[in-house]
Tab-separated table of C-alpha atoms and ligand atoms in Angstrom:
chain	number	residue	atom	x	y	z
A	1	MET	CA	76.025	-117.687	-153.678
A	2	ASN	CA	73.660	-120.128	-155.343
A	3	ALA	CA	73.580	-123.352	-153.295
A	4	ALA	CA	74.048	-125.583	-156.356
A	5	ILE	CA	77.155	-123.663	-157.478
A	6	LEU	CA	78.559	-123.915	-153.987
A	7	ASP	CA	77.863	-127.656	-154.069
A	8	TRP	CA	79.775	-128.035	-157.338
A	9	LEU	CA	82.709	-125.987	-156.070
A	10	ASN	CA	82.705	-128.143	-152.970
A	11	LEU	CA	82.721	-131.333	-155.049
A	12	LEU	CA	85.515	-130.320	-157.438
A	13	VAL	CA	87.783	-128.783	-154.805
A	14	ARG	CA	87.240	-131.744	-152.475
A	15	TRP	CA	88.101	-134.162	-155.273
A	16	ILE	CA	91.433	-132.405	-155.874
A	17	HIS	CA	92.020	-132.111	-152.124
A	18	ILE	CA	91.681	-135.849	-151.610
A	19	ILE	CA	93.883	-136.785	-154.583
A	20	ALA	CA	96.630	-134.334	-153.559
A	21	GLY	CA	96.338	-135.521	-149.964
A	22	ILE	CA	96.731	-139.144	-151.014
A	23	MET	CA	99.876	-138.212	-152.958
A	24	TRP	CA	101.308	-136.198	-150.063
A	25	VAL	CA	100.616	-138.833	-147.423
A	26	GLY	CA	101.782	-141.534	-149.826
A	27	ASN	CA	105.111	-139.733	-150.288
A	28	SER	CA	105.500	-139.362	-146.560
A	29	PHE	CA	104.825	-143.060	-145.978
A	30	LEU	CA	107.100	-144.150	-148.823
A	31	PHE	CA	110.105	-142.059	-147.799
A	32	VAL	CA	109.878	-142.896	-144.092
A	33	TRP	CA	109.527	-146.550	-145.016
A	34	MET	CA	112.528	-146.320	-147.377
A	35	ASP	CA	114.631	-144.759	-144.607
A	36	SER	CA	113.718	-147.574	-142.258
A	37	ALA	CA	114.540	-150.184	-144.911
A	38	LEU	CA	117.967	-148.785	-145.922
A	39	THR	CA	120.803	-151.284	-145.765
A	40	ALA	CA	124.567	-150.761	-145.979
A	41	ALA	CA	125.848	-150.283	-149.504
A	42	SER	CA	126.274	-153.662	-151.184
A	43	LYS	CA	129.195	-152.412	-153.291
A	44	PRO	CA	131.558	-149.409	-153.266
A	45	ARG	CA	129.594	-146.212	-153.924
A	46	GLU	CA	130.971	-142.692	-154.117
A	47	GLY	CA	130.044	-139.826	-151.740
A	48	ASP	CA	128.418	-139.425	-148.338
A	49	VAL	CA	126.344	-142.623	-148.580
A	50	MET	CA	123.793	-143.461	-145.869
A	51	GLY	CA	122.572	-146.695	-147.400
A	52	GLU	CA	120.814	-148.277	-150.318
A	53	ILE	CA	117.572	-149.982	-151.101
A	54	TRP	CA	116.357	-152.133	-153.967
A	55	LEU	CA	112.745	-152.146	-155.095
A	56	VAL	CA	110.714	-153.929	-157.702
A	57	HIS	CA	107.454	-152.525	-159.008
A	58	SER	CA	105.400	-153.434	-162.074
A	59	GLY	CA	108.143	-155.631	-163.409
A	60	GLY	CA	110.921	-153.026	-163.208
A	61	PHE	CA	113.845	-152.869	-160.748
A	62	TYR	CA	114.780	-149.688	-158.884
A	63	GLU	CA	118.130	-149.134	-157.201
A	64	VAL	CA	118.054	-146.206	-154.755
A	65	VAL	CA	121.091	-144.825	-152.923
A	66	LYS	CA	120.597	-142.298	-150.120
A	67	ARG	CA	123.292	-139.650	-149.535
A	68	ARG	CA	123.425	-137.216	-146.634
A	69	SER	CA	124.889	-134.508	-148.882
A	70	LEU	CA	126.355	-134.242	-152.350
A	71	ARG	CA	129.855	-133.303	-153.510
A	72	PRO	CA	129.975	-130.866	-156.435
A	73	GLN	CA	131.087	-133.666	-158.752
A	74	ASP	CA	128.055	-135.784	-157.674
A	75	LEU	CA	125.473	-133.124	-158.571
A	76	PRO	CA	122.790	-135.007	-160.464
A	77	PRO	CA	121.805	-134.107	-163.991
A	78	SER	CA	118.447	-132.353	-164.074
A	79	PRO	CA	115.729	-133.027	-163.359
A	80	LEU	CA	116.252	-133.613	-159.658
A	81	TYR	CA	112.745	-134.398	-158.445
A	82	THR	CA	111.449	-132.760	-155.338
A	83	PHE	CA	108.128	-133.176	-153.560
A	84	MET	CA	106.211	-130.099	-152.565
A	85	TRP	CA	103.240	-129.479	-154.858
A	86	GLN	CA	101.340	-132.407	-153.352
A	87	SER	CA	101.399	-130.640	-150.014
A	88	TYR	CA	100.777	-127.136	-151.356
A	89	THR	CA	97.835	-128.350	-153.423
A	90	THR	CA	96.408	-130.192	-150.434
A	91	TRP	CA	96.689	-127.095	-148.283
A	92	ILE	CA	95.331	-124.641	-150.864
A	93	THR	CA	92.305	-126.812	-151.642
A	94	GLY	CA	91.840	-127.470	-147.914
A	95	ALA	CA	91.788	-123.753	-147.182
A	96	LEU	CA	89.284	-123.261	-150.025
A	97	LEU	CA	87.093	-125.995	-148.538
A	98	VAL	CA	87.122	-124.272	-145.154
A	99	GLY	CA	85.832	-121.212	-147.006
A	100	ILE	CA	83.272	-123.074	-149.122
A	101	VAL	CA	81.896	-125.376	-146.436
A	102	TYR	CA	82.366	-123.382	-143.236
A	103	TRP	CA	82.594	-119.680	-144.068
A	104	ALA	CA	80.104	-119.418	-146.924
A	105	GLY	CA	76.442	-119.950	-146.178
A	106	GLY	CA	76.375	-118.122	-142.866
A	107	SER	CA	78.620	-120.378	-140.767
A	108	LEU	CA	75.898	-123.025	-140.775
A	109	TYR	CA	78.287	-125.764	-139.698
A	110	MET	CA	80.421	-123.733	-137.320
A	111	VAL	CA	77.996	-122.152	-134.924
A	112	ASP	CA	76.123	-124.175	-132.357
A	113	ARG	CA	74.577	-121.801	-129.869
A	114	SER	CA	74.538	-124.456	-127.178
A	115	VAL	CA	78.367	-124.487	-127.460
A	116	ALA	CA	79.177	-120.806	-128.002
A	117	ASN	CA	76.942	-117.956	-129.035
A	118	LEU	CA	78.974	-116.644	-131.976
A	119	THR	CA	77.834	-114.414	-134.805
A	120	THR	CA	78.804	-115.443	-138.341
A	121	THR	CA	81.588	-112.843	-138.436
A	122	GLN	CA	82.941	-113.939	-135.076
A	123	ALA	CA	82.900	-117.575	-136.183
A	124	ILE	CA	84.795	-116.804	-139.403
A	125	LEU	CA	87.373	-114.701	-137.566
A	126	ALA	CA	87.796	-117.452	-134.973
A	127	SER	CA	88.229	-120.022	-137.747
A	128	ALA	CA	90.995	-117.974	-139.413
A	129	ALA	CA	92.636	-117.249	-136.059
A	130	VAL	CA	92.788	-120.959	-135.216
A	131	LEU	CA	94.546	-121.797	-138.490
A	132	ILE	CA	97.056	-118.945	-138.219
A	133	GLY	CA	97.496	-119.170	-134.434
A	134	GLY	CA	98.225	-122.908	-134.519
A	135	VAL	CA	101.105	-122.608	-136.962
A	136	ALA	CA	102.477	-119.491	-135.204
A	137	LEU	CA	102.553	-121.277	-131.848
A	138	TYR	CA	104.149	-124.391	-133.332
A	139	GLU	CA	106.828	-122.305	-135.065
A	140	ALA	CA	107.550	-120.363	-131.884
A	141	ILE	CA	107.941	-123.552	-129.837
A	142	TRP	CA	110.193	-125.356	-132.309
A	143	THR	CA	112.303	-122.310	-133.189
A	144	LEU	CA	112.967	-121.242	-129.612
A	145	LEU	CA	113.460	-124.767	-128.310
A	146	GLU	CA	115.132	-126.406	-131.297
A	147	ASN	CA	117.947	-127.681	-129.076
A	148	GLN	CA	115.583	-129.013	-126.431
A	149	PRO	CA	113.353	-131.262	-128.505
A	150	ARG	CA	111.903	-133.058	-125.468
A	151	VAL	CA	110.659	-129.804	-123.960
A	152	ALA	CA	109.355	-128.674	-127.334
A	153	LEU	CA	107.560	-131.998	-127.787
A	154	GLY	CA	106.010	-131.747	-124.308
A	155	LEU	CA	104.780	-128.209	-124.992
A	156	SER	CA	103.438	-129.216	-128.411
A	157	LEU	CA	101.454	-132.099	-126.918
A	158	ALA	CA	100.092	-129.795	-124.213
A	159	ALA	CA	99.078	-127.312	-126.922
A	160	LEU	CA	97.355	-130.127	-128.809
A	161	ILE	CA	95.311	-130.996	-125.717
A	162	GLY	CA	94.478	-127.314	-125.244
A	163	ALA	CA	93.396	-127.031	-128.877
A	164	ALA	CA	91.075	-130.048	-128.594
A	165	PHE	CA	89.319	-128.620	-125.535
A	166	GLY	CA	89.341	-125.046	-126.841
A	167	LEU	CA	87.910	-125.905	-130.256
A	168	THR	CA	85.136	-128.133	-128.889
A	169	HIS	CA	84.065	-125.210	-126.702
A	170	LEU	CA	84.133	-122.791	-129.616
A	171	PHE	CA	82.538	-124.536	-132.585
A	172	ALA	CA	79.876	-127.161	-133.285
A	173	GLY	CA	81.466	-130.616	-132.869
A	174	ARG	CA	81.893	-131.315	-136.551
A	175	ALA	CA	83.602	-127.954	-137.218
A	176	ALA	CA	85.735	-128.341	-134.081
A	177	TYR	CA	87.185	-131.616	-135.374
A	178	ILE	CA	87.751	-130.273	-138.890
A	179	HIS	CA	89.480	-127.172	-137.526
A	180	PHE	CA	91.723	-129.329	-135.346
A	181	GLY	CA	92.745	-131.232	-138.495
A	182	ALA	CA	93.002	-128.104	-140.653
A	183	MET	CA	95.228	-126.478	-138.042
A	184	LEU	CA	97.566	-129.493	-138.083
A	185	GLY	CA	97.450	-129.600	-141.885
A	186	THR	CA	98.487	-125.944	-141.980
A	187	ILE	CA	101.445	-126.706	-139.709
A	188	MET	CA	102.418	-129.593	-141.986
A	189	ALA	CA	102.253	-127.500	-145.169
A	190	ALA	CA	104.236	-124.724	-143.462
A	191	ASN	CA	106.906	-127.282	-142.523
A	192	VAL	CA	107.263	-128.173	-146.182
A	193	ALA	CA	107.268	-124.548	-147.378
A	194	HIS	CA	109.450	-123.002	-144.667
A	195	HIS	CA	111.833	-125.729	-143.580
A	196	ILE	CA	111.946	-128.821	-145.739
A	197	VAL	CA	112.104	-127.268	-149.221
A	198	PRO	CA	114.270	-124.204	-148.319
A	199	GLY	CA	116.636	-126.432	-146.315
A	200	GLN	CA	117.292	-128.775	-149.186
A	201	ASN	CA	117.550	-125.841	-151.631
A	202	LYS	CA	120.232	-124.198	-149.478
A	203	MET	CA	122.165	-127.461	-149.330
A	204	LEU	CA	122.036	-127.784	-153.107
A	205	ALA	CA	123.039	-124.148	-153.601
A	206	ALA	CA	126.075	-124.643	-151.325
A	207	THR	CA	127.071	-127.760	-153.260
A	208	ARG	CA	126.754	-125.907	-156.563
A	209	ALA	CA	128.816	-122.988	-155.196
A	210	GLY	CA	131.438	-125.407	-153.880
A	211	THR	CA	131.048	-124.064	-150.326
A	212	PRO	CA	130.705	-126.336	-147.251
A	213	VAL	CA	127.263	-127.889	-146.938
A	214	ASP	CA	125.484	-127.385	-143.626
A	215	VAL	CA	124.047	-130.872	-143.026
A	216	SER	CA	122.131	-129.577	-139.996
A	217	LEU	CA	119.698	-128.110	-142.559
A	218	GLY	CA	119.025	-131.631	-143.727
A	219	ALA	CA	118.627	-132.809	-140.139
A	220	ARG	CA	116.072	-130.060	-139.438
A	221	ALA	CA	114.186	-130.835	-142.631
A	222	LYS	CA	114.077	-134.472	-141.538
A	223	ALA	CA	112.828	-133.582	-138.037
A	224	ARG	CA	109.984	-131.490	-139.483
A	225	SER	CA	109.229	-134.213	-141.975
A	226	ILE	CA	108.910	-136.716	-139.108
A	227	HIS	CA	106.506	-134.366	-137.292
A	228	ASN	CA	104.407	-134.266	-140.457
A	229	HIS	CA	104.582	-138.013	-140.748
A	230	TYR	CA	103.177	-138.630	-137.255
A	231	LEU	CA	100.379	-136.134	-137.876
A	232	THR	CA	99.140	-137.897	-141.014
A	233	LEU	CA	96.865	-140.494	-139.411
A	234	PRO	CA	95.302	-138.052	-136.913
A	235	VAL	CA	94.674	-135.486	-139.662
A	236	VAL	CA	93.128	-138.040	-142.011
A	237	PHE	CA	90.843	-139.137	-139.160
A	238	THR	CA	89.605	-135.576	-138.611
A	239	MET	CA	88.871	-135.319	-142.323
A	240	ILE	CA	86.582	-138.371	-142.244
A	241	SER	CA	85.181	-137.593	-138.785
A	242	ASN	CA	82.226	-135.739	-140.399
A	243	HIS	CA	80.661	-139.109	-141.038
A	244	PHE	CA	80.840	-140.197	-137.417
A	245	ALA	CA	78.569	-138.190	-135.183
A	246	LEU	CA	79.330	-140.696	-132.425
A	247	THR	CA	82.808	-139.071	-132.178
A	248	TYR	CA	82.301	-135.321	-132.635
A	249	GLY	CA	78.790	-135.438	-131.194
A	250	HIS	CA	79.916	-137.062	-127.937
A	251	ALA	CA	79.529	-135.087	-124.712
A	252	GLN	CA	83.294	-135.553	-124.158
A	253	SER	CA	84.239	-134.886	-127.770
A	254	ALA	CA	87.673	-133.420	-126.894
A	255	ILE	CA	88.676	-136.573	-125.017
A	256	VAL	CA	87.333	-138.755	-127.832
A	257	LEU	CA	89.417	-136.754	-130.315
A	258	LEU	CA	92.592	-136.947	-128.230
A	259	LEU	CA	92.224	-140.699	-127.728
A	260	ILE	CA	91.851	-141.221	-131.480
A	261	VAL	CA	94.863	-138.965	-132.141
A	262	THR	CA	96.883	-141.032	-129.648
A	263	PHE	CA	95.822	-144.246	-131.323
A	264	GLY	CA	96.670	-142.841	-134.780
A	265	MET	CA	100.161	-141.781	-133.774
A	266	ALA	CA	100.836	-145.077	-131.997
A	267	LEU	CA	99.611	-147.003	-135.031
A	268	LYS	CA	101.989	-145.021	-137.271
A	269	TYR	CA	104.833	-145.782	-134.869
A	270	ALA	CA	103.982	-149.482	-134.946
A	271	MET	CA	103.792	-149.456	-138.753
A	272	ASN	CA	107.179	-147.708	-138.963
A	273	HIS	CA	108.747	-150.278	-136.658
A	274	ARG	CA	107.055	-153.205	-138.410
A	275	PHE	CA	105.006	-153.754	-135.279
A	276	GLY	CA	108.152	-153.868	-133.140
A	277	GLY	CA	110.020	-151.041	-131.408
A	278	ASN	CA	109.070	-149.765	-127.967
A	279	ARG	CA	106.224	-151.957	-126.696
A	280	LEU	CA	104.989	-149.220	-124.390
A	281	VAL	CA	103.846	-147.223	-127.441
A	282	HIS	CA	101.829	-150.226	-128.627
A	283	VAL	CA	100.223	-150.633	-125.220
A	284	VAL	CA	99.298	-146.926	-125.068
A	285	GLY	CA	97.817	-147.112	-128.580
A	286	VAL	CA	95.716	-150.189	-127.845
A	287	LEU	CA	94.526	-148.745	-124.505
A	288	ALA	CA	93.547	-145.502	-126.261
A	289	LEU	CA	91.516	-147.460	-128.814
A	290	ILE	CA	89.782	-149.554	-126.148
A	291	ALA	CA	89.078	-146.419	-124.118
A	292	VAL	CA	87.539	-144.501	-127.022
A	293	VAL	CA	85.396	-147.411	-128.179
A	294	THR	CA	84.168	-147.953	-124.605
A	295	LEU	CA	83.529	-144.251	-124.091
A	296	THR	CA	81.434	-143.939	-127.234
A	297	ALA	CA	79.729	-147.334	-127.014
A	298	ARG	CA	75.998	-147.039	-127.491
A	299	LYS	CA	73.628	-148.554	-125.054
A	300	ALA	CA	72.094	-151.679	-126.534
A	301	PRO	CA	68.570	-151.037	-127.862
A	302	ALA	CA	67.151	-152.694	-124.758
A	303	GLY	CA	69.106	-150.234	-122.626
A	304	ALA	CA	67.948	-147.314	-124.744
A	305	ARG	CA	64.408	-148.524	-124.270
A	306	GLY	CA	65.024	-148.564	-120.551
A	307	ALA	CA	65.850	-144.856	-120.683
A	308	TYR	CA	62.290	-144.216	-121.851
A	309	ASN	CA	60.547	-146.592	-119.431
A	310	GLY	CA	57.554	-144.978	-117.874
A	311	ARG	CA	57.099	-142.500	-120.732
A	312	PRO	CA	53.595	-142.534	-122.153
A	313	ALA	CA	53.142	-144.173	-125.547
A	314	VAL	CA	54.078	-141.762	-128.337
A	315	SER	CA	51.992	-141.893	-131.489
A	316	PHE	CA	53.520	-141.586	-134.935
A	317	ALA	CA	51.542	-138.397	-135.470
A	318	GLU	CA	53.341	-136.779	-132.522
A	319	ALA	CA	56.771	-137.840	-133.768
A	320	GLN	CA	55.963	-136.737	-137.302
A	321	ALA	CA	54.800	-133.326	-136.078
A	322	ILE	CA	58.163	-132.772	-134.356
A	323	ILE	CA	60.070	-133.861	-137.450
A	324	GLU	CA	57.988	-131.584	-139.642
A	325	ARG	CA	58.634	-128.643	-137.323
A	326	ARG	CA	62.323	-129.231	-136.749
A	327	CYS	CA	63.748	-131.233	-139.645
A	328	THR	CA	61.929	-130.857	-142.948
A	329	THR	CA	63.113	-127.291	-143.632
A	330	CYS	CA	66.269	-129.118	-144.757
A	331	HIS	CA	65.296	-132.798	-145.030
A	332	SER	CA	62.629	-132.798	-147.725
A	333	HIS	CA	62.302	-133.017	-151.510
A	334	HIS	CA	62.234	-129.246	-151.658
A	335	PRO	CA	64.149	-127.779	-148.736
A	336	THR	CA	62.979	-124.310	-147.740
A	337	ASN	CA	66.323	-123.542	-146.086
A	338	PRO	CA	68.113	-121.502	-148.786
A	339	SER	CA	71.485	-123.127	-148.038
A	340	PHE	CA	70.302	-126.457	-149.422
A	341	SER	CA	69.306	-127.050	-153.014
A	342	GLN	CA	68.849	-130.748	-152.205
A	343	ALA	CA	68.060	-132.615	-149.020
A	344	PRO	CA	71.354	-132.899	-147.115
A	345	SER	CA	72.910	-136.376	-147.477
A	346	GLY	CA	69.780	-137.325	-149.443
A	347	VAL	CA	67.853	-137.729	-146.191
A	348	MET	CA	64.164	-136.793	-146.605
A	349	PHE	CA	61.406	-137.034	-144.063
A	350	ASP	CA	58.397	-136.203	-146.291
A	351	ASP	CA	57.165	-139.754	-146.265
A	352	PRO	CA	56.211	-141.800	-143.146
A	353	ALA	CA	57.939	-144.907	-144.485
A	354	ARG	CA	61.198	-142.951	-144.771
A	355	ILE	CA	60.880	-141.646	-141.243
A	356	HIS	CA	60.316	-145.197	-140.036
A	357	ALA	CA	63.320	-146.502	-142.014
A	358	MET	CA	65.571	-143.727	-140.722
A	359	ALA	CA	64.541	-144.195	-137.082
A	360	PRO	CA	67.938	-145.554	-135.921
A	361	ARG	CA	69.753	-142.560	-137.488
A	362	ILE	CA	67.207	-140.128	-136.062
A	363	LEU	CA	67.880	-141.646	-132.634
A	364	GLU	CA	71.633	-141.284	-133.161
A	365	ARG	CA	71.638	-137.743	-134.543
A	366	ALA	CA	68.700	-135.981	-132.906
A	367	VAL	CA	68.382	-137.807	-129.571
A	368	ILE	CA	71.735	-139.249	-128.485
A	369	THR	CA	74.453	-137.075	-130.028
A	370	LYS	CA	72.195	-134.038	-130.543
A	371	THR	CA	74.116	-133.192	-133.725
A	372	MET	CA	70.806	-132.658	-135.562
A	373	PRO	CA	69.108	-130.296	-136.331
A	374	LEU	CA	72.245	-128.691	-137.677
A	375	GLY	CA	73.421	-126.076	-135.155
A	376	ASN	CA	69.896	-126.500	-133.737
A	377	LEU	CA	68.775	-123.849	-136.212
A	378	THR	CA	65.173	-124.961	-135.890
A	379	GLY	CA	65.240	-124.793	-132.082
A	380	ILE	CA	64.272	-128.336	-131.106
A	381	THR	CA	63.707	-128.696	-127.354
A	382	ASP	CA	65.076	-131.438	-125.104
A	383	GLU	CA	61.504	-132.535	-124.449
A	384	GLU	CA	60.947	-132.998	-128.191
A	385	ARG	CA	64.176	-134.976	-128.461
A	386	ALA	CA	63.021	-137.215	-125.623
A	387	THR	CA	59.635	-137.689	-127.300
A	388	LEU	CA	61.371	-138.798	-130.502
A	389	GLY	CA	63.575	-141.102	-128.410
A	390	ALA	CA	60.538	-142.631	-126.732
A	391	TRP	CA	58.759	-143.158	-130.069
A	392	ILE	CA	61.810	-144.978	-131.420
A	393	ALA	CA	62.388	-146.980	-128.223
A	394	GLN	CA	58.737	-148.054	-128.361
A	395	GLY	CA	59.374	-149.566	-131.791
A	396	ALA	CA	59.133	-146.563	-134.155
A	397	LYS	CA	55.647	-147.743	-135.114
A	398	LEU	CA	53.576	-146.080	-137.801
A	399	ASP	CA	49.895	-145.445	-137.045
A	400	ALA	CA	47.314	-147.830	-138.485
A	401	ALA	CA	46.551	-145.179	-141.113
A	402	HIS	CA	50.072	-145.563	-142.500
B	501	LIG	C1	69.493	-126.665	-141.133
B	501	LIG	C2	69.409	-127.864	-141.878
B	501	LIG	C3	69.113	-129.153	-141.146
B	501	LIG	C4	68.101	-129.433	-140.271
B	501	LIG	C5	67.023	-128.505	-139.761
B	501	LIG	C6	68.231	-130.821	-139.929
B	501	LIG	N1	69.290	-131.372	-140.580
B	501	LIG	FE1	69.874	-133.309	-140.582
B	501	LIG	N2	71.382	-132.902	-141.862
B	501	LIG	C7	71.740	-131.653	-142.280
B	501	LIG	C8	72.991	-131.738	-142.990
B	501	LIG	C9	73.740	-130.574	-143.602
B	501	LIG	C10	73.384	-133.086	-143.001
B	501	LIG	C11	74.652	-133.697	-143.615
B	501	LIG	C12	75.828	-133.498	-142.730
B	501	LIG	C13	75.875	-134.364	-141.520
B	501	LIG	O1	75.575	-135.573	-141.609
B	501	LIG	O2	76.229	-133.848	-140.444
B	501	LIG	C14	72.324	-133.796	-142.305
B	501	LIG	C15	72.318	-135.166	-142.132
B	501	LIG	C16	71.354	-135.840	-141.425
B	501	LIG	C17	71.260	-137.284	-141.370
B	501	LIG	C18	72.089	-138.269	-142.174
B	501	LIG	C19	73.426	-138.543	-141.633
B	501	LIG	C20	73.452	-139.698	-140.685
B	501	LIG	O3	74.233	-139.602	-139.723
B	501	LIG	O4	72.728	-140.680	-140.874
B	501	LIG	C21	70.218	-137.563	-140.532
B	501	LIG	C22	69.709	-138.936	-140.129
B	501	LIG	C23	69.663	-136.314	-140.074
B	501	LIG	N3	70.375	-135.291	-140.644
B	501	LIG	C24	68.601	-136.185	-139.218
B	501	LIG	C25	67.987	-134.986	-138.896
B	501	LIG	C26	66.853	-134.878	-138.007
B	501	LIG	C27	66.174	-136.049	-137.301
B	501	LIG	C28	66.523	-133.562	-137.958
B	501	LIG	C29	65.427	-132.928	-137.138
B	501	LIG	C30	65.374	-133.275	-135.737
B	501	LIG	C31	67.443	-132.856	-138.809
B	501	LIG	N4	68.315	-133.753	-139.343
B	501	LIG	C32	67.393	-131.489	-139.056
B	501	LIG	C33	71.002	-130.494	-142.113
B	501	LIG	C34	69.879	-130.378	-141.317
């Protein structure tokens, strides 16, 4: 497909994806917060009341009463609002984005031959298998072990660790992180479609039919909803991780990912408990954050320079020749790589001044994290990376001619 059309599809679908995702996550945050803020009913209220909450927003006052189940005579007049299209829209557009960004265009972002030597077809099949396999495994664990939630939780966390290591040994770092998030997002959408919405529908149907209401359906819906809730911060991180090569481009990218996931879940716990609750969770979260920042910390420029001590002086002409050979097929005014109608991220190396200005990012992407060239399509060598590193460490100087 034409690269510009693919770009537009990407833009529009991503726009919808983000808006739907904000609405879904916002709902999740609001309802979990409301549950935690419920107080005993302030006056007699009919039915199976769990509590009430008063809110004010934009000058209006909202009185919300939560009931575990409804009696036939309490059935609300329609409409009774339910929340599912936010999550379905997020998932559908997310799946489309996996197709547009990762499957189309010859698996450009998925395959890194230094990670795993996959063909395009193999990469696409692996991508689909990860999304389907993740939700199948999660369902199996939580269906078989529904009455042993601690065991199920332990197995799920072990599977999460396995997924982080497995994915970072299968795909290029950036695709590994996105697939980790997409796999969790698929589990979350399946929870809404297969447990939360059907559970509440069955409860309503029983109420309408005047038959006993199975409140365990509500309890299961709530459990799945809490799983989704604790996955929100980790998933949102994976979705913005593209911008941070220091995370997915790290040599220990699985550990970096798991530490950030730990921090995200602990932060959500702390938010839910208004920064109280079990202090151990706070300590684990803070330690995870300190560990990941330390692990990914860059050497100070002086230290980086030290790494190139003893290397002969590198002229700009040498550095420019490497960049022309390995980078400008994509990063130029007129990319020759057919997948790009424009220079990716607007980064162009046609002009010496631009190369000079971009030196810190070139160091980060091509020398330290080795996340550029993309999938090493242009076959840069480690020696060439080191030469670029030395040129930058020596001050990224232009020749007198420039
Ligand atoms: C096959 C195409 C391709 C080649 C070749 C390529 N890049 Fe990139 N580059 C991309 C794409 C796509 C992006 C945007 C996505 C991203 O940032 O990962 C990008 C983004 C960048 C960015 C901007 C993002 C940031 O983190 O600042 C820099 C800098 C960069 N590349 C440097 C390089 C260097 C240096 C080379 C050569 C050693 C190179 N690239 C070769 C495709 C390529």
